[in-house]
JSON list of N, CA and C in Angstrom, two decimals:
[
{"chain": "G", "resi": 28, "resn": "UNK", "atom": "N", "xyz": [34.45, -3.40, 15.85]},
{"chain": "G", "resi": 28, "resn": "UNK", "atom": "CA", "xyz": [33.05, -3.45, 16.25]},
{"chain": "G", "resi": 28, "resn": "UNK", "atom": "C", "xyz": [32.25, -2.51, 15.34]},
{"chain": "G", "resi": 29, "resn": "UNK", "atom": "N", "xyz": [31.20, -3.03, 14.74]},
{"chain": "G", "resi": 29, "resn": "UNK", "atom": "CA", "xyz": [30.35, -2.21, 13.89]},
{"chain": "G", "resi": 29, "resn": "UNK", "atom": "C", "xyz": [29.31, -1.50, 14.74]},
{"chain": "G", "resi": 30, "resn": "UNK", "atom": "N", "xyz": [28.97, -0.29, 14.33]},
{"chain": "G", "resi": 30, "resn": "UNK", "atom": "CA", "xyz": [27.92, 0.45, 15.02]},
{"chain": "G", "resi": 30, "resn": "UNK", "atom": "C", "xyz": [26.56, -0.07, 14.62]},
{"chain": "G", "resi": 31, "resn": "UNK", "atom": "N", "xyz": [25.51, 0.54, 15.14]},
{"chain": "G", "resi": 31, "resn": "UNK", "atom": "CA", "xyz": [24.16, 0.09, 14.78]},
{"chain": "G", "resi": 31, "resn": "UNK", "atom": "C", "xyz": [23.87, 0.36, 13.31]},
{"chain": "G", "resi": 32, "resn": "UNK", "atom": "N", "xyz": [22.99, -0.42, 12.75]},
{"chain": "G", "resi": 32, "resn": "UNK", "atom": "CA", "xyz": [22.58, -0.24, 11.36]},
{"chain": "G", "resi": 32, "resn": "UNK", "atom": "C", "xyz": [21.77, 1.05, 11.27]},
{"chain": "G", "resi": 33, "resn": "UNK", "atom": "N", "xyz": [22.05, 1.86, 10.27]},
{"chain": "G", "resi": 33, "resn": "UNK", "atom": "CA", "xyz": [21.34, 3.12, 10.07]},
{"chain": "G", "resi": 33, "resn": "UNK", "atom": "C", "xyz": [20.83, 3.19, 8.64]},
{"chain": "G", "resi": 34, "resn": "UNK", "atom": "N", "xyz": [19.94, 4.15, 8.40]},
{"chain": "G", "resi": 34, "resn": "UNK", "atom": "CA", "xyz": [19.45, 4.43, 7.06]},
{"chain": "G", "resi": 34, "resn": "UNK", "atom": "C", "xyz": [19.57, 5.93, 6.81]},
{"chain": "G", "resi": 35, "resn": "UNK", "atom": "N", "xyz": [19.54, 6.30, 5.54]},
{"chain": "G", "resi": 35, "resn": "UNK", "atom": "CA", "xyz": [19.58, 7.71, 5.14]},
{"chain": "G", "resi": 35, "resn": "UNK", "atom": "C", "xyz": [18.15, 8.22, 5.01]},
{"chain": "G", "resi": 36, "resn": "UNK", "atom": "N", "xyz": [17.95, 9.53, 5.04]},
{"chain": "G", "resi": 36, "resn": "UNK", "atom": "CA", "xyz": [16.60, 10.08, 4.90]},
{"chain": "G", "resi": 36, "resn": "UNK", "atom": "C", "xyz": [15.91, 9.68, 3.59]},
{"chain": "G", "resi": 37, "resn": "UNK", "atom": "N", "xyz": [16.69, 9.41, 2.55]},
{"chain": "G", "resi": 37, "resn": "UNK", "atom": "CA", "xyz": [16.09, 9.05, 1.26]},
{"chain": "G", "resi": 37, "resn": "UNK", "atom": "C", "xyz": [16.01, 7.54, 1.02]},
{"chain": "G", "resi": 38, "resn": "UNK", "atom": "N", "xyz": [16.23, 6.75, 2.06]},
{"chain": "G", "resi": 38, "resn": "UNK", "atom": "CA", "xyz": [16.11, 5.29, 1.93]},
{"chain": "G", "resi": 38, "resn": "UNK", "atom": "C", "xyz": [14.64, 4.95, 1.66]},
{"chain": "G", "resi": 39, "resn": "UNK", "atom": "N", "xyz": [14.37, 4.13, 0.64]},
{"chain": "G", "resi": 39, "resn": "UNK", "atom": "CA", "xyz": [12.98, 3.75, 0.38]},
{"chain": "G", "resi": 39, "resn": "UNK", "atom": "C", "xyz": [12.37, 3.03, 1.58]},
{"chain": "G", "resi": 40, "resn": "UNK", "atom": "N", "xyz": [11.08, 3.29, 1.83]},
{"chain": "G", "resi": 40, "resn": "UNK", "atom": "CA", "xyz": [10.40, 2.70, 2.97]},
{"chain": "G", "resi": 40, "resn": "UNK", "atom": "C", "xyz": [10.47, 1.17, 2.95]},
{"chain": "G", "resi": 41, "resn": "UNK", "atom": "N", "xyz": [10.32, 0.57, 1.79]},
{"chain": "G", "resi": 41, "resn": "UNK", "atom": "CA", "xyz": [10.37, -0.88, 1.69]},
{"chain": "G", "resi": 41, "resn": "UNK", "atom": "C", "xyz": [11.73, -1.41, 2.14]},
{"chain": "G", "resi": 42, "resn": "UNK", "atom": "N", "xyz": [12.80, -0.76, 1.72]},
{"chain": "G", "resi": 42, "resn": "UNK", "atom": "CA", "xyz": [14.14, -1.18, 2.10]},
{"chain": "G", "resi": 42, "resn": "UNK", "atom": "C", "xyz": [14.33, -1.08, 3.62]},
{"chain": "G", "resi": 43, "resn": "UNK", "atom": "N", "xyz": [13.88, 0.01, 4.21]},
{"chain": "G", "resi": 43, "resn": "UNK", "atom": "CA", "xyz": [14.00, 0.17, 5.67]},
{"chain": "G", "resi": 43, "resn": "UNK", "atom": "C", "xyz": [13.18, -0.90, 6.40]},
{"chain": "G", "resi": 44, "resn": "UNK", "atom": "N", "xyz": [11.98, -1.18, 5.91]},
{"chain": "G", "resi": 44, "resn": "UNK", "atom": "CA", "xyz": [11.14, -2.20, 6.52]},
{"chain": "G", "resi": 44, "resn": "UNK", "atom": "C", "xyz": [11.79, -3.58, 6.42]},
{"chain": "G", "resi": 45, "resn": "UNK", "atom": "N", "xyz": [12.43, -3.87, 5.29]},
{"chain": "G", "resi": 45, "resn": "UNK", "atom": "CA", "xyz": [13.10, -5.15, 5.12]},
{"chain": "G", "resi": 45, "resn": "UNK", "atom": "C", "xyz": [14.28, -5.27, 6.08]},
{"chain": "G", "resi": 46, "resn": "UNK", "atom": "N", "xyz": [14.99, -4.18, 6.32]},
{"chain": "G", "resi": 46, "resn": "UNK", "atom": "CA", "xyz": [16.10, -4.20, 7.28]},
{"chain": "G", "resi": 46, "resn": "UNK", "atom": "C", "xyz": [15.56, -4.48, 8.68]},
{"chain": "G", "resi": 47, "resn": "UNK", "atom": "N", "xyz": [14.48, -3.78, 9.06]},
{"chain": "G", "resi": 47, "resn": "UNK", "atom": "CA", "xyz": [13.87, -4.03, 10.38]},
{"chain": "G", "resi": 47, "resn": "UNK", "atom": "C", "xyz": [13.49, -5.49, 10.53]},
{"chain": "G", "resi": 48, "resn": "UNK", "atom": "N", "xyz": [12.81, -6.02, 9.54]},
{"chain": "G", "resi": 48, "resn": "UNK", "atom": "CA", "xyz": [12.31, -7.39, 9.62]},
{"chain": "G", "resi": 48, "resn": "UNK", "atom": "C", "xyz": [13.44, -8.42, 9.61]},
{"chain": "G", "resi": 49, "resn": "UNK", "atom": "N", "xyz": [14.41, -8.24, 8.73]},
{"chain": "G", "resi": 49, "resn": "UNK", "atom": "CA", "xyz": [15.46, -9.26, 8.60]},
{"chain": "G", "resi": 49, "resn": "UNK", "atom": "C", "xyz": [16.41, -9.30, 9.79]},
{"chain": "G", "resi": 50, "resn": "UNK", "atom": "N", "xyz": [16.52, -8.18, 10.50]},
{"chain": "G", "resi": 50, "resn": "UNK", "atom": "CA", "xyz": [17.42, -8.13, 11.67]},
{"chain": "G", "resi": 50, "resn": "UNK", "atom": "C", "xyz": [16.66, -8.15, 12.99]},
{"chain": "G", "resi": 51, "resn": "UNK", "atom": "N", "xyz": [15.33, -8.22, 12.91]},
{"chain": "G", "resi": 51, "resn": "UNK", "atom": "CA", "xyz": [14.47, -8.22, 14.10]},
{"chain": "G", "resi": 51, "resn": "UNK", "atom": "C", "xyz": [14.69, -6.96, 14.95]},
{"chain": "G", "resi": 52, "resn": "UNK", "atom": "N", "xyz": [14.85, -5.82, 14.27]},
{"chain": "G", "resi": 52, "resn": "UNK", "atom": "CA", "xyz": [14.99, -4.53, 14.94]},
{"chain": "G", "resi": 52, "resn": "UNK", "atom": "C", "xyz": [13.60, -3.93, 15.16]},
{"chain": "G", "resi": 53, "resn": "UNK", "atom": "N", "xyz": [13.48, -3.07, 16.16]},
{"chain": "G", "resi": 53, "resn": "UNK", "atom": "CA", "xyz": [12.22, -2.37, 16.36]},
{"chain": "G", "resi": 53, "resn": "UNK", "atom": "C", "xyz": [12.29, -0.93, 15.87]},
{"chain": "G", "resi": 54, "resn": "UNK", "atom": "N", "xyz": [13.51, -0.46, 15.58]},
{"chain": "G", "resi": 54, "resn": "UNK", "atom": "CA", "xyz": [13.68, 0.90, 15.05]},
{"chain": "G", "resi": 54, "resn": "UNK", "atom": "C", "xyz": [15.02, 1.02, 14.34]},
{"chain": "G", "resi": 55, "resn": "UNK", "atom": "N", "xyz": [15.14, 2.05, 13.52]},
{"chain": "G", "resi": 55, "resn": "UNK", "atom": "CA", "xyz": [16.38, 2.35, 12.81]},
{"chain": "G", "resi": 55, "resn": "UNK", "atom": "C", "xyz": [16.69, 3.84, 12.93]},
{"chain": "G", "resi": 56, "resn": "UNK", "atom": "N", "xyz": [17.91, 4.18, 13.30]},
{"chain": "G", "resi": 56, "resn": "UNK", "atom": "CA", "xyz": [18.31, 5.59, 13.29]},
{"chain": "G", "resi": 56, "resn": "UNK", "atom": "C", "xyz": [18.41, 6.08, 11.85]},
{"chain": "G", "resi": 57, "resn": "UNK", "atom": "N", "xyz": [18.00, 7.32, 11.62]},
{"chain": "G", "resi": 57, "resn": "UNK", "atom": "CA", "xyz": [18.14, 7.96, 10.31]},
{"chain": "G", "resi": 57, "resn": "UNK", "atom": "C", "xyz": [19.31, 8.94, 10.44]},
{"chain": "G", "resi": 58, "resn": "UNK", "atom": "N", "xyz": [20.33, 8.72, 9.63]},
{"chain": "G", "resi": 58, "resn": "UNK", "atom": "CA", "xyz": [21.56, 9.50, 9.72]},
{"chain": "G", "resi": 58, "resn": "UNK", "atom": "C", "xyz": [21.86, 10.18, 8.39]},
{"chain": "G", "resi": 59, "resn": "UNK", "atom": "N", "xyz": [22.23, 11.46, 8.47]},
{"chain": "G", "resi": 59, "resn": "UNK", "atom": "CA", "xyz": [22.62, 12.23, 7.29]},
{"chain": "G", "resi": 59, "resn": "UNK", "atom": "C", "xyz": [23.89, 12.99, 7.62]},
{"chain": "G", "resi": 60, "resn": "UNK", "atom": "N", "xyz": [24.90, 12.84, 6.77]},
{"chain": "G", "resi": 60, "resn": "UNK", "atom": "CA", "xyz": [26.19, 13.49, 6.97]},
{"chain": "G", "resi": 60, "resn": "UNK", "atom": "C", "xyz": [26.77, 13.18, 8.35]},
{"chain": "G", "resi": 61, "resn": "UNK", "atom": "N", "xyz": [26.59, 11.93, 8.79]},
{"chain": "G", "resi": 61, "resn": "UNK", "atom": "CA", "xyz": [27.15, 11.51, 10.08]},
{"chain": "G", "resi": 61, "resn": "UNK", "atom": "C", "xyz": [26.38, 11.98, 11.30]},
{"chain": "G", "resi": 62, "resn": "UNK", "atom": "N", "xyz": [25.23, 12.63, 11.09]},
{"chain": "G", "resi": 62, "resn": "UNK", "atom": "CA", "xyz": [24.45, 13.15, 12.22]},
{"chain": "G", "resi": 62, "resn": "UNK", "atom": "C", "xyz": [23.07, 12.50, 12.25]},
{"chain": "G", "resi": 63, "resn": "UNK", "atom": "N", "xyz": [22.62, 12.19, 13.46]},
{"chain": "G", "resi": 63, "resn": "UNK", "atom": "CA", "xyz": [21.30, 11.63, 13.66]},
{"chain": "G", "resi": 63, "resn": "UNK", "atom": "C", "xyz": [20.26, 12.70, 13.34]},
{"chain": "G", "resi": 64, "resn": "UNK", "atom": "N", "xyz": [19.35, 12.38, 12.40]},
{"chain": "G", "resi": 64, "resn": "UNK", "atom": "CA", "xyz": [18.32, 13.35, 12.03]},
{"chain": "G", "resi": 64, "resn": "UNK", "atom": "C", "xyz": [16.91, 12.82, 12.32]},
{"chain": "G", "resi": 65, "resn": "UNK", "atom": "N", "xyz": [16.82, 11.56, 12.75]},
{"chain": "G", "resi": 65, "resn": "UNK", "atom": "CA", "xyz": [15.52, 11.00, 13.05]},
{"chain": "G", "resi": 65, "resn": "UNK", "atom": "C", "xyz": [15.62, 9.53, 13.39]},
{"chain": "G", "resi": 66, "resn": "UNK", "atom": "N", "xyz": [14.47, 8.93, 13.55]},
{"chain": "G", "resi": 66, "resn": "UNK", "atom": "CA", "xyz": [14.39, 7.50, 13.82]},
{"chain": "G", "resi": 66, "resn": "UNK", "atom": "C", "xyz": [13.09, 6.98, 13.20]},
{"chain": "G", "resi": 67, "resn": "UNK", "atom": "N", "xyz": [13.13, 5.82, 12.61]},
{"chain": "G", "resi": 67, "resn": "UNK", "atom": "CA", "xyz": [11.94, 5.20, 12.05]},
{"chain": "G", "resi": 67, "resn": "UNK", "atom": "C", "xyz": [11.67, 3.94, 12.87]},
{"chain": "G", "resi": 68, "resn": "UNK", "atom": "N", "xyz": [10.40, 3.76, 13.25]},
{"chain": "G", "resi": 68, "resn": "UNK", "atom": "CA", "xyz": [10.04, 2.67, 14.15]},
{"chain": "G", "resi": 68, "resn": "UNK", "atom": "C", "xyz": [9.03, 1.72, 13.50]},
{"chain": "G", "resi": 69, "resn": "UNK", "atom": "N", "xyz": [8.85, 0.57, 14.15]},
{"chain": "G", "resi": 69, "resn": "UNK", "atom": "CA", "xyz": [7.83, -0.36, 13.68]},
{"chain": "G", "resi": 69, "resn": "UNK", "atom": "C", "xyz": [6.47, 0.33, 13.64]},
{"chain": "G", "resi": 70, "resn": "UNK", "atom": "N", "xyz": [6.19, 1.18, 14.60]},
{"chain": "G", "resi": 70, "resn": "UNK", "atom": "CA", "xyz": [4.91, 1.89, 14.65]},
{"chain": "G", "resi": 70, "resn": "UNK", "atom": "C", "xyz": [4.73, 2.78, 13.43]},
{"chain": "G", "resi": 71, "resn": "UNK", "atom": "N", "xyz": [5.82, 3.41, 12.97]},
{"chain": "G", "resi": 71, "resn": "UNK", "atom": "CA", "xyz": [5.75, 4.22, 11.75]},
{"chain": "G", "resi": 71, "resn": "UNK", "atom": "C", "xyz": [5.30, 3.38, 10.57]},
{"chain": "G", "resi": 72, "resn": "UNK", "atom": "N", "xyz": [5.82, 2.16, 10.48]},
{"chain": "G", "resi": 72, "resn": "UNK", "atom": "CA", "xyz": [5.44, 1.28, 9.37]},
{"chain": "G", "resi": 72, "resn": "UNK", "atom": "C", "xyz": [4.01, 0.79, 9.54]},
{"chain": "G", "resi": 73, "resn": "UNK", "atom": "N", "xyz": [3.57, 0.56, 10.76]},
{"chain": "G", "resi": 73, "resn": "UNK", "atom": "CA", "xyz": [2.19, 0.15, 10.98]},
{"chain": "G", "resi": 73, "resn": "UNK", "atom": "C", "xyz": [1.25, 1.26, 10.51]},
{"chain": "G", "resi": 74, "resn": "UNK", "atom": "N", "xyz": [1.57, 2.50, 10.82]},
{"chain": "G", "resi": 74, "resn": "UNK", "atom": "CA", "xyz": [0.75, 3.63, 10.37]},
{"chain": "G", "resi": 74, "resn": "UNK", "atom": "C", "xyz": [0.74, 3.71, 8.84]},
{"chain": "G", "resi": 75, "resn": "UNK", "atom": "N", "xyz": [1.87, 3.44, 8.22]},
{"chain": "G", "resi": 75, "resn": "UNK", "atom": "CA", "xyz": [1.96, 3.46, 6.76]},
{"chain": "G", "resi": 75, "resn": "UNK", "atom": "C", "xyz": [1.08, 2.37, 6.15]},
{"chain": "G", "resi": 76, "resn": "UNK", "atom": "N", "xyz": [1.09, 1.20, 6.74]},
{"chain": "G", "resi": 76, "resn": "UNK", "atom": "CA", "xyz": [0.25, 0.09, 6.26]},
{"chain": "G", "resi": 76, "resn": "UNK", "atom": "C", "xyz": [-1.23, 0.44, 6.43]},
{"chain": "G", "resi": 77, "resn": "UNK", "atom": "N", "xyz": [-1.58, 1.01, 7.57]},
{"chain": "G", "resi": 77, "resn": "UNK", "atom": "CA", "xyz": [-2.98, 1.38, 7.80]},
{"chain": "G", "resi": 77, "resn": "UNK", "atom": "C", "xyz": [-3.45, 2.38, 6.76]},
{"chain": "G", "resi": 78, "resn": "UNK", "atom": "N", "xyz": [-2.62, 3.37, 6.47]},
{"chain": "G", "resi": 78, "resn": "UNK", "atom": "CA", "xyz": [-2.99, 4.36, 5.44]},
{"chain": "G", "resi": 78, "resn": "UNK", "atom": "C", "xyz": [-3.12, 3.69, 4.08]},
{"chain": "G", "resi": 79, "resn": "UNK", "atom": "N", "xyz": [-2.18, 2.79, 3.76]},
{"chain": "G", "resi": 79, "resn": "UNK", "atom": "CA", "xyz": [-2.19, 2.15, 2.45]},
{"chain": "G", "resi": 79, "resn": "UNK", "atom": "C", "xyz": [-3.41, 1.24, 2.28]},
{"chain": "G", "resi": 80, "resn": "UNK", "atom": "N", "xyz": [-3.84, 0.60, 3.35]},
{"chain": "G", "resi": 80, "resn": "UNK", "atom": "CA", "xyz": [-4.96, -0.33, 3.27]},
{"chain": "G", "resi": 80, "resn": "UNK", "atom": "C", "xyz": [-6.32, 0.32, 3.49]},
{"chain": "G", "resi": 81, "resn": "UNK", "atom": "N", "xyz": [-6.34, 1.55, 3.94]},
{"chain": "G", "resi": 81, "resn": "UNK", "atom": "CA", "xyz": [-7.61, 2.17, 4.32]},
{"chain": "G", "resi": 81, "resn": "UNK", "atom": "C", "xyz": [-8.59, 2.29, 3.16]},
{"chain": "G", "resi": 82, "resn": "UNK", "atom": "N", "xyz": [-8.12, 2.38, 1.94]},
{"chain": "G", "resi": 82, "resn": "UNK", "atom": "CA", "xyz": [-9.01, 2.51, 0.78]},
{"chain": "G", "resi": 82, "resn": "UNK", "atom": "C", "xyz": [-9.12, 1.23, -0.04]},
{"chain": "G", "resi": 83, "resn": "UNK", "atom": "N", "xyz": [-8.53, 0.15, 0.47]},
{"chain": "G", "resi": 83, "resn": "UNK", "atom": "CA", "xyz": [-8.54, -1.12, -0.27]},
{"chain": "G", "resi": 83, "resn": "UNK", "atom": "C", "xyz": [-9.43, -2.13, 0.44]},
{"chain": "G", "resi": 84, "resn": "UNK", "atom": "N", "xyz": [-9.71, -3.22, -0.27]},
{"chain": "G", "resi": 84, "resn": "UNK", "atom": "CA", "xyz": [-10.40, -4.35, 0.36]},
{"chain": "G", "resi": 84, "resn": "UNK", "atom": "C", "xyz": [-9.48, -4.87, 1.45]},
{"chain": "G", "resi": 85, "resn": "UNK", "atom": "N", "xyz": [-10.03, -5.11, 2.60]},
{"chain": "G", "resi": 85, "resn": "UNK", "atom": "CA", "xyz": [-9.20, -5.52, 3.74]},
{"chain": "G", "resi": 85, "resn": "UNK", "atom": "C", "xyz": [-8.76, -6.98, 3.59]},
{"chain": "G", "resi": 86, "resn": "UNK", "atom": "N", "xyz": [-7.46, -7.21, 3.38]},
{"chain": "G", "resi": 86, "resn": "UNK", "atom": "CA", "xyz": [-6.97, -8.58, 3.25]},
{"chain": "G", "resi": 86, "resn": "UNK", "atom": "C", "xyz": [-6.90, -9.26, 4.62]},
{"chain": "G", "resi": 87, "resn": "UNK", "atom": "N", "xyz": [-6.92, -10.56, 4.61]},
{"chain": "G", "resi": 87, "resn": "UNK", "atom": "CA", "xyz": [-6.75, -11.33, 5.85]},
{"chain": "G", "resi": 87, "resn": "UNK", "atom": "C", "xyz": [-5.26, -11.45, 6.15]},
{"chain": "G", "resi": 88, "resn": "UNK", "atom": "N", "xyz": [-4.93, -11.68, 7.42]},
{"chain": "G", "resi": 88, "resn": "UNK", "atom": "CA", "xyz": [-3.54, -11.87, 7.80]},
{"chain": "G", "resi": 88, "resn": "UNK", "atom": "C", "xyz": [-3.01, -13.16, 7.19]},
{"chain": "G", "resi": 89, "resn": "UNK", "atom": "N", "xyz": [-1.73, -13.18, 6.82]},
{"chain": "G", "resi": 89, "resn": "UNK", "atom": "CA", "xyz": [-1.14, -14.43, 6.33]},
{"chain": "G", "resi": 89, "resn": "UNK", "atom": "C", "xyz": [-1.20, -15.48, 7.43]},
{"chain": "G", "resi": 90, "resn": "UNK", "atom": "N", "xyz": [-1.30, -16.74, 7.04]},
{"chain": "G", "resi": 90, "resn": "UNK", "atom": "CA", "xyz": [-1.44, -17.81, 8.03]},
{"chain": "G", "resi": 90, "resn": "UNK", "atom": "C", "xyz": [-0.24, -17.92, 8.96]},
{"chain": "G", "resi": 91, "resn": "UNK", "atom": "N", "xyz": [0.94, -17.51, 8.51]},
{"chain": "G", "resi": 91, "resn": "UNK", "atom": "CA", "xyz": [2.10, -17.61, 9.38]},
{"chain": "G", "resi": 91, "resn": "UNK", "atom": "C", "xyz": [2.16, -16.48, 10.40]},
{"chain": "G", "resi": 92, "resn": "UNK", "atom": "N", "xyz": [1.31, -15.47, 10.27]},
{"chain": "G", "resi": 92, "resn": "UNK", "atom": "CA", "xyz": [1.27, -14.36, 11.22]},
{"chain": "G", "resi": 92, "resn": "UNK", "atom": "C", "xyz": [0.13, -14.53, 12.22]},
{"chain": "G", "resi": 93, "resn": "UNK", "atom": "N", "xyz": [-1.00, -15.00, 11.76]},
{"chain": "G", "resi": 93, "resn": "UNK", "atom": "CA", "xyz": [-2.20, -15.08, 12.61]},
{"chain": "G", "resi": 93, "resn": "UNK", "atom": "C", "xyz": [-1.99, -15.83, 13.92]},
{"chain": "G", "resi": 94, "resn": "UNK", "atom": "N", "xyz": [-1.33, -17.01, 13.93]},
{"chain": "G", "resi": 94, "resn": "UNK", "atom": "CA", "xyz": [-1.17, -17.71, 15.22]},
{"chain": "G", "resi": 94, "resn": "UNK", "atom": "C", "xyz": [-0.42, -16.87, 16.26]},
{"chain": "G", "resi": 95, "resn": "UNK", "atom": "N", "xyz": [0.57, -16.11, 15.84]},
{"chain": "G", "resi": 95, "resn": "UNK", "atom": "CA", "xyz": [1.32, -15.27, 16.78]},
{"chain": "G", "resi": 95, "resn": "UNK", "atom": "C", "xyz": [0.42, -14.18, 17.34]},
{"chain": "G", "resi": 96, "resn": "UNK", "atom": "N", "xyz": [-0.41, -13.58, 16.49]},
{"chain": "G", "resi": 96, "resn": "UNK", "atom": "CA", "xyz": [-1.31, -12.53, 16.95]},
{"chain": "G", "resi": 96, "resn": "UNK", "atom": "C", "xyz": [-2.30, -13.10, 17.96]},
{"chain": "G", "resi": 97, "resn": "UNK", "atom": "N", "xyz": [-2.85, -14.27, 17.67]},
{"chain": "G", "resi": 97, "resn": "UNK", "atom": "CA", "xyz": [-3.81, -14.90, 18.57]},
{"chain": "G", "resi": 97, "resn": "UNK", "atom": "C", "xyz": [-3.14, -15.24, 19.89]},
{"chain": "G", "resi": 98, "resn": "UNK", "atom": "N", "xyz": [-1.90, -15.72, 19.85]},
{"chain": "G", "resi": 98, "resn": "UNK", "atom": "CA", "xyz": [-1.18, -16.12, 21.06]},
{"chain": "G", "resi": 98, "resn": "UNK", "atom": "C", "xyz": [-0.95, -14.94, 21.99]},
{"chain": "G", "resi": 99, "resn": "UNK", "atom": "N", "xyz": [-0.88, -13.73, 21.45]},
{"chain": "G", "resi": 99, "resn": "UNK", "atom": "CA", "xyz": [-0.62, -12.54, 22.27]},
{"chain": "G", "resi": 99, "resn": "UNK", "atom": "C", "xyz": [-1.91, -11.87, 22.75]},
{"chain": "G", "resi": 100, "resn": "UNK", "atom": "N", "xyz": [-3.04, -12.40, 22.33]},
{"chain": "G", "resi": 100, "resn": "UNK", "atom": "CA", "xyz": [-4.33, -11.76, 22.66]},
{"chain": "G", "resi": 100, "resn": "UNK", "atom": "C", "xyz": [-4.69, -11.96, 24.11]}
]
């Protein structure tokens, strides 16, 4: 039996986000030297996106995302 998927503290943000998305996880434990040192969540990535987009032209949501957002409104 494999344990939960983890990432290291130096894992690139894009790689961690891809792991979350491809496995439909909501968070990932951050492990260093076999010890839990943190956790990264979907909310952390949302905050990162907000910061990254705050100084840019605001793009529209992709068409494959918008219907889901509307359905949850």
